[in-house]
XYZ file of C-alpha atoms in Angstrom:
439
model
C 22.709 66.464 61.118
C 24.636 68.441 58.535
C 26.466 66.139 56.161
C 30.173 66.922 55.925
C 31.123 68.077 52.451
C 34.388 66.532 51.388
C 36.979 68.491 49.454
C 37.669 67.684 45.794
C 40.929 65.948 46.771
C 38.990 63.575 49.024
C 36.333 62.655 46.476
C 38.635 62.065 43.547
C 36.588 64.515 41.457
C 38.007 67.594 39.816
C 36.805 70.933 41.149
C 34.975 71.473 37.838
C 33.193 68.127 38.142
C 32.313 68.729 41.763
C 30.814 72.148 41.113
C 28.820 70.764 38.190
C 27.477 67.955 40.312
C 26.732 70.239 43.231
C 24.473 72.571 41.269
C 22.488 74.610 43.747
C 24.919 73.877 46.591
C 27.691 75.971 45.043
C 27.567 78.439 47.898
C 28.073 75.646 50.439
C 30.980 74.299 48.445
C 32.539 77.725 48.426
C 32.250 77.713 52.192
C 33.821 74.254 52.352
C 36.695 75.469 50.178
C 37.396 78.118 52.819
C 37.157 75.566 55.662
C 34.040 77.283 57.035
C 31.448 75.241 58.981
C 28.739 75.686 56.354
C 25.212 76.229 57.533
C 25.831 76.009 61.265
C 24.742 79.568 61.998
C 21.816 79.368 59.603
C 20.382 76.319 61.338
C 20.990 77.482 64.892
C 19.884 81.105 64.690
C 17.428 81.197 61.805
C 17.445 84.689 60.248
C 13.943 86.078 59.838
C 14.480 86.604 56.086
C 16.748 84.971 53.518
C 18.370 88.077 52.116
C 18.753 91.833 51.936
C 19.635 94.417 49.307
C 23.030 96.005 49.884
C 24.551 98.829 47.863
C 28.172 99.551 47.001
C 30.276 102.031 45.077
C 33.065 100.706 42.839
C 35.890 101.117 45.361
C 38.338 98.635 46.858
C 37.047 99.225 50.387
C 33.810 97.517 49.322
C 35.948 94.382 48.923
C 34.444 92.593 51.950
C 30.972 92.773 50.378
C 32.324 91.369 47.105
C 34.087 88.542 48.969
C 31.040 87.758 51.119
C 28.951 87.378 47.967
C 31.509 85.597 45.781
C 32.655 83.188 48.490
C 29.166 82.218 49.631
C 29.440 83.768 53.087
C 26.022 85.398 53.010
C 24.622 81.973 52.168
C 26.686 80.370 54.921
C 24.988 82.526 57.518
C 21.497 81.879 56.198
C 21.175 84.890 53.875
C 21.560 83.300 50.399
C 19.261 85.793 48.672
C 21.383 88.809 49.605
C 21.773 91.047 46.558
C 24.841 93.313 46.346
C 23.971 96.133 43.968
C 26.242 98.702 42.318
C 25.255 102.323 42.942
C 26.010 105.148 40.497
C 27.074 107.621 43.189
C 26.930 108.283 46.914
C 23.909 110.486 46.242
C 22.171 107.498 44.656
C 23.172 105.364 47.634
C 21.564 107.906 49.966
C 18.364 108.052 47.919
C 18.057 104.265 47.776
C 18.643 103.955 51.519
C 15.860 106.457 52.152
C 13.553 104.360 49.941
C 14.508 101.024 51.514
C 14.090 97.730 49.670
C 10.319 97.910 50.137
C 10.402 101.075 48.043
C 12.675 99.470 45.425
C 15.751 100.838 47.158
C 18.299 99.137 49.434
C 18.488 97.996 53.063
C 22.141 98.774 53.706
C 25.410 99.660 52.049
C 29.145 100.053 51.874
C 29.115 103.715 52.839
C 31.166 106.779 53.735
C 31.230 106.777 57.544
C 29.702 110.269 57.969
C 26.731 109.463 55.718
C 24.630 107.366 58.156
C 24.889 110.338 60.524
C 24.000 112.943 57.902
C 21.063 110.788 56.743
C 19.880 110.020 60.292
C 19.986 113.730 61.149
C 18.173 114.714 57.960
C 21.063 116.928 56.853
C 21.333 115.538 53.314
C 17.855 114.168 52.668
C 14.865 115.602 50.815
C 12.944 118.088 52.957
C 15.440 117.311 55.737
C 13.464 114.210 56.673
C 15.625 111.864 58.794
C 15.991 108.197 57.878
C 17.419 106.472 60.967
C 20.477 104.349 60.239
C 22.935 102.167 62.125
C 26.644 101.599 61.625
C 27.304 97.897 62.278
C 30.999 97.750 61.399
C 33.843 99.704 59.935
C 34.928 98.231 56.602
C 38.516 99.458 56.446
C 41.285 101.765 57.574
C 43.513 103.963 55.369
C 44.366 103.865 51.654
C 42.384 106.672 50.078
C 44.481 109.125 48.084
C 44.660 112.735 47.007
C 45.675 112.941 43.357
C 46.848 115.994 41.435
C 46.789 116.739 37.708
C 50.029 116.507 35.708
C 49.696 120.258 35.233
C 51.342 120.445 38.669
C 53.918 117.711 38.124
C 56.796 120.123 38.707
C 55.554 120.784 42.270
C 55.869 117.107 43.240
C 53.259 117.709 45.924
C 53.248 115.594 49.067
C 51.745 115.932 52.534
C 52.535 119.652 52.514
C 49.979 121.369 50.277
C 51.391 124.865 50.766
C 53.304 124.967 47.414
C 49.949 124.292 45.735
C 48.551 127.610 46.987
C 50.716 129.881 44.805
C 50.081 127.696 41.743
C 46.316 127.896 42.271
C 46.447 131.656 42.783
C 48.429 132.046 39.555
C 45.899 129.979 37.631
C 42.973 131.933 39.086
C 44.696 135.229 38.172
C 44.774 134.071 34.542
C 40.980 133.822 34.618
C 40.737 130.037 34.937
C 38.741 128.167 37.544
C 40.450 125.940 40.107
C 38.562 122.945 41.485
C 39.004 120.124 43.977
C 36.793 117.078 43.512
C 35.442 114.806 46.213
C 32.657 112.258 46.282
C 29.976 113.552 48.682
C 29.645 116.755 50.745
C 30.615 116.021 54.332
C 31.857 112.531 53.437
C 35.295 111.101 54.117
C 36.887 112.188 50.837
C 35.537 115.701 51.314
C 37.066 115.825 54.797
C 40.470 114.415 53.759
C 40.977 116.878 50.934
C 39.729 119.764 53.050
C 42.101 118.824 55.870
C 45.063 118.588 53.461
C 44.281 121.883 51.747
C 43.575 123.771 54.989
C 46.745 122.471 56.637
C 48.622 123.977 53.685
C 46.927 127.344 54.136
C 44.378 126.841 51.335
C 40.782 127.610 52.274
C 38.689 124.869 50.586
C 35.676 127.182 50.372
C 37.393 130.402 49.312
C 40.654 129.581 47.523
C 39.352 126.663 45.460
C 35.928 125.348 44.477
C 35.013 121.899 45.755
C 32.853 119.819 43.424
C 31.145 116.427 43.668
C 32.187 113.695 41.224
C 31.282 109.978 41.596
C 34.395 107.803 42.124
C 34.232 105.927 38.768
C 34.087 109.262 36.918
C 37.135 110.868 38.563
C 39.724 109.810 35.990
C 37.648 110.799 32.955
C 36.950 114.203 34.490
C 40.604 114.811 35.330
C 41.499 113.852 31.752
C 39.352 116.658 30.317
C 40.540 119.180 32.897
C 37.432 119.353 35.086
C 39.464 119.508 38.305
C 42.973 120.239 39.558
C 42.969 117.620 42.312
C 40.668 114.993 43.752
C 40.299 112.639 46.678
C 38.949 109.122 46.206
C 39.730 105.483 46.937
C 41.202 102.859 44.619
C 41.410 101.849 41.824
C 40.938 105.364 40.490
C 44.168 106.935 41.781
C 46.362 104.213 40.308
C 44.357 104.205 37.077
C 45.037 107.942 36.813
C 48.769 107.213 36.926
C 48.528 104.327 34.452
C 46.775 106.672 32.022
C 49.480 109.314 32.628
C 46.975 112.007 33.593
C 48.153 112.805 37.115
C 49.972 111.584 40.211
C 49.377 110.718 43.865
C 50.299 113.570 46.198
C 49.495 111.735 49.405
C 47.801 108.633 50.716
C 45.358 109.538 53.467
C 47.146 107.302 55.961
C 49.998 109.802 55.769
C 47.610 112.502 57.002
C 46.242 110.320 59.813
C 47.790 106.912 60.316
C 45.269 104.056 60.622
C 42.330 106.367 60.056
C 38.771 105.020 59.774
C 37.205 105.122 56.321
C 34.077 103.314 55.061
C 31.424 101.588 57.155
C 28.831 98.869 56.783
C 25.602 100.778 57.371
C 22.020 99.515 57.540
C 18.615 101.144 57.768
C 17.562 101.053 61.427
C 14.109 99.857 60.343
C 15.600 96.698 58.785
C 17.835 95.918 61.757
C 15.065 96.508 64.295
C 12.616 94.328 62.343
C 15.099 91.565 61.466
C 17.835 91.545 64.155
C 18.941 87.973 63.432
C 19.221 88.687 59.707
C 21.230 91.841 60.433
C 23.591 89.858 62.644
C 23.952 87.229 59.918
C 24.892 89.898 57.364
C 27.344 91.437 59.822
C 29.015 88.098 60.525
C 29.378 87.383 56.806
C 31.011 90.774 56.257
C 33.330 90.354 59.255
C 34.470 86.937 58.087
C 35.056 88.368 54.608
C 37.164 91.137 56.173
C 39.354 88.540 57.866
C 39.834 86.694 54.585
C 40.573 89.866 52.612
C 43.267 90.952 55.051
C 45.435 87.856 54.614
C 48.535 88.368 52.462
C 48.069 85.059 50.670
C 44.644 86.177 49.455
C 45.614 89.583 48.021
C 46.009 88.410 44.405
C 42.642 86.647 44.461
C 41.084 89.630 46.207
C 42.318 91.931 43.430
C 40.927 89.540 40.799
C 37.542 89.483 42.541
C 37.430 93.273 42.875
C 38.268 93.820 39.216
C 35.286 91.751 38.022
C 32.695 93.419 35.813
C 29.915 93.198 38.391
C 32.138 94.816 41.022
C 34.724 97.480 40.099
C 34.995 96.599 36.391
C 38.651 97.547 36.054
C 41.932 95.928 34.979
C 43.450 93.903 37.824
C 46.713 95.844 37.423
C 44.856 99.012 38.446
C 44.182 97.556 41.898
C 46.686 94.760 42.636
C 49.767 96.793 43.609
C 48.088 99.020 46.160
C 46.002 96.150 47.495
C 49.308 94.384 48.160
C 51.040 97.416 49.678
C 53.092 98.755 46.751
C 52.545 102.462 46.147
C 53.945 104.020 42.985
C 53.076 107.691 43.403
C 53.565 108.467 39.724
C 56.505 110.714 40.628
C 59.955 109.598 39.383
C 61.755 107.764 42.149
C 58.803 107.730 44.551
C 57.778 104.103 44.918
C 57.047 102.666 48.367
C 57.146 98.909 48.878
C 55.216 97.387 51.776
C 53.558 100.683 52.660
C 52.281 100.869 56.245
C 49.286 102.713 54.795
C 47.974 99.763 52.797
C 44.240 99.231 53.215
C 43.423 97.281 56.360
C 40.191 95.311 56.444
C 40.618 93.517 59.777
C 43.943 93.998 61.549
C 44.535 96.936 63.884
C 40.856 96.712 64.920
C 39.878 97.876 61.416
C 36.413 96.322 61.592
C 35.391 97.667 64.988
C 33.423 100.957 64.763
C 35.097 103.120 67.417
C 32.659 105.752 68.633
C 35.564 108.177 69.082
C 36.175 108.020 65.336
C 32.562 108.791 64.561
C 32.916 111.794 66.873
C 35.869 113.062 64.824
C 33.844 112.883 61.604
C 30.975 114.762 63.230
C 33.399 117.342 64.638
C 34.915 117.922 61.197
C 31.457 118.300 59.703
C 30.746 120.912 62.365
C 34.017 122.576 61.336
C 32.765 122.939 57.760
C 29.190 123.933 58.611
C 27.322 120.659 58.037
C 26.026 120.705 61.623
C 25.389 123.553 64.044
C 28.177 124.440 66.472
C 26.177 123.187 69.469
C 24.946 119.985 67.788
C 24.530 117.084 70.237
C 27.037 114.701 68.678
C 27.080 112.208 71.534
C 23.319 111.690 71.408
C 23.424 110.952 67.676
C 26.392 108.596 68.060
C 24.484 106.698 70.753
C 21.666 106.138 68.251
C 23.685 105.355 65.112
C 26.784 103.491 66.281
C 25.946 99.845 67.052
C 29.293 98.649 68.314
C 27.269 96.440 70.662
C 26.089 94.418 67.670
C 29.683 94.139 66.438
C 30.793 92.755 69.805
C 27.944 90.246 69.816
C 28.800 89.098 66.298
C 32.495 88.854 67.181
C 31.663 86.665 70.175
C 29.537 84.346 68.032
C 32.306 84.167 65.427
C 34.819 83.219 68.110
C 37.010 86.268 67.529
C 40.022 86.250 69.875
C 39.736 88.549 72.886
C 42.861 90.440 71.769
C 41.072 91.413 68.549
C 38.110 92.953 70.395
C 38.747 96.497 71.694
C 38.187 97.036 75.407
C 36.939 100.607 74.931
C 34.621 102.426 72.537
C 37.350 105.068 72.188
C 40.753 104.641 70.554
C 41.925 107.649 72.557
C 43.763 110.722 71.320
C 44.538 110.873 67.603
C 47.516 112.813 66.176
C 47.578 114.152 62.614
C 50.526 114.774 60.302
C 50.549 118.503 61.084
C 50.731 117.943 64.824
C 47.059 118.614 65.553
C 45.602 116.363 68.245
C 41.996 115.220 68.501
C 41.015 114.307 72.036
C 37.552 112.654 72.033
C 37.081 114.010 75.550
C 37.499 117.593 74.319
C 36.514 118.061 70.653
C 36.049 121.807 71.210
C 39.776 122.206 71.922
C 40.552 120.447 68.652
C 38.226 122.759 66.720
C 39.764 125.797 68.401
C 43.256 124.712 67.291
C 42.295 124.749 63.597
C 43.035 128.001 61.760
C 40.661 127.539 58.819
C 37.062 126.631 59.657
C 33.470 127.775 59.233
C 32.542 127.660 62.906
C 33.369 130.002 65.783
C 34.594 128.240 68.921
């Protein structure tokens, strides 16, 4: 029988004294603090291993992994040895996933949603060798941003990028290069900035050069004039404003409201070999997502994310936008309680809709990452493990209303009026003026 751990108020000990006395049971105490039934899953299900190596990039949408580690949730579900490791770039994340932990790499990661597909298809790996991967959950919706250098402050750019076109042409005519930075070719940030530019009549392959810059290096590169605009998650957009280097043109939720963003991806080899351990990791992440989404936890969430081992940034560079306040860095443009705040759990944020994965694959076809006739549905059937999410949700006791009834969220409408119907992606591609594929 598991002995009930009493709270500090019940024992008469201070929290400091209790933690000191607890020693190695700190993780269980953290679970008790959160009113979690510590150890129940670990005893009943028995994961095959005690931990896994998970990668992350210093971005606020990795918050659920930080919370799961800091709050002892991996330990709660029988995975106390789980190691959450910072990656230098998405390219490094890819390379370490290909290696796997047995090759001194990683077993899974906080990852750009298109990447498990690109890696599984061998589109971005050495010698085009596929490394099968699974998407177990979505980590968040919304709250990436497109930022622009102060050089274009007079334009006060927003969702409409068309005024940017003439400014870029003028700069190019003077003999200077114009560049848009994103974080990984074919990844979410690449697709958001391409969509924004193309909707404004700017061809992202012909009118501007797109370059790859790791998220933590965006601000420093903008400061020295490496790029004219970039797309990335927080805290780097707000830090750019705090350092008076640039401003936010648009939050990505304004382009596509409640859009999918990062995912929790795992090597298929790990999941297939250790299914109980994979489920334990998934449950820990899902419970962390629920915690991170509560308004009363936002200040603590920001403090956790700012820690040295996680994002290593001042709390003020992440707190406002984590809480829903968006100062765009443009005089008079401050939005309180933005509907585009990052969502970790609500609005089915955690569930990996297959229709959303289809949109990412369709956009990557648009820009030439896959062939025009690529069998997207077959790859989605292999990579997307929404069945595991549903199983984990059932074990966690997630309310029926919080579990989607379909693998599709249906038709999606973008800010420029374009509509993506998962039943007819070809029609969507045909409606887009700027693309690299003939439909």
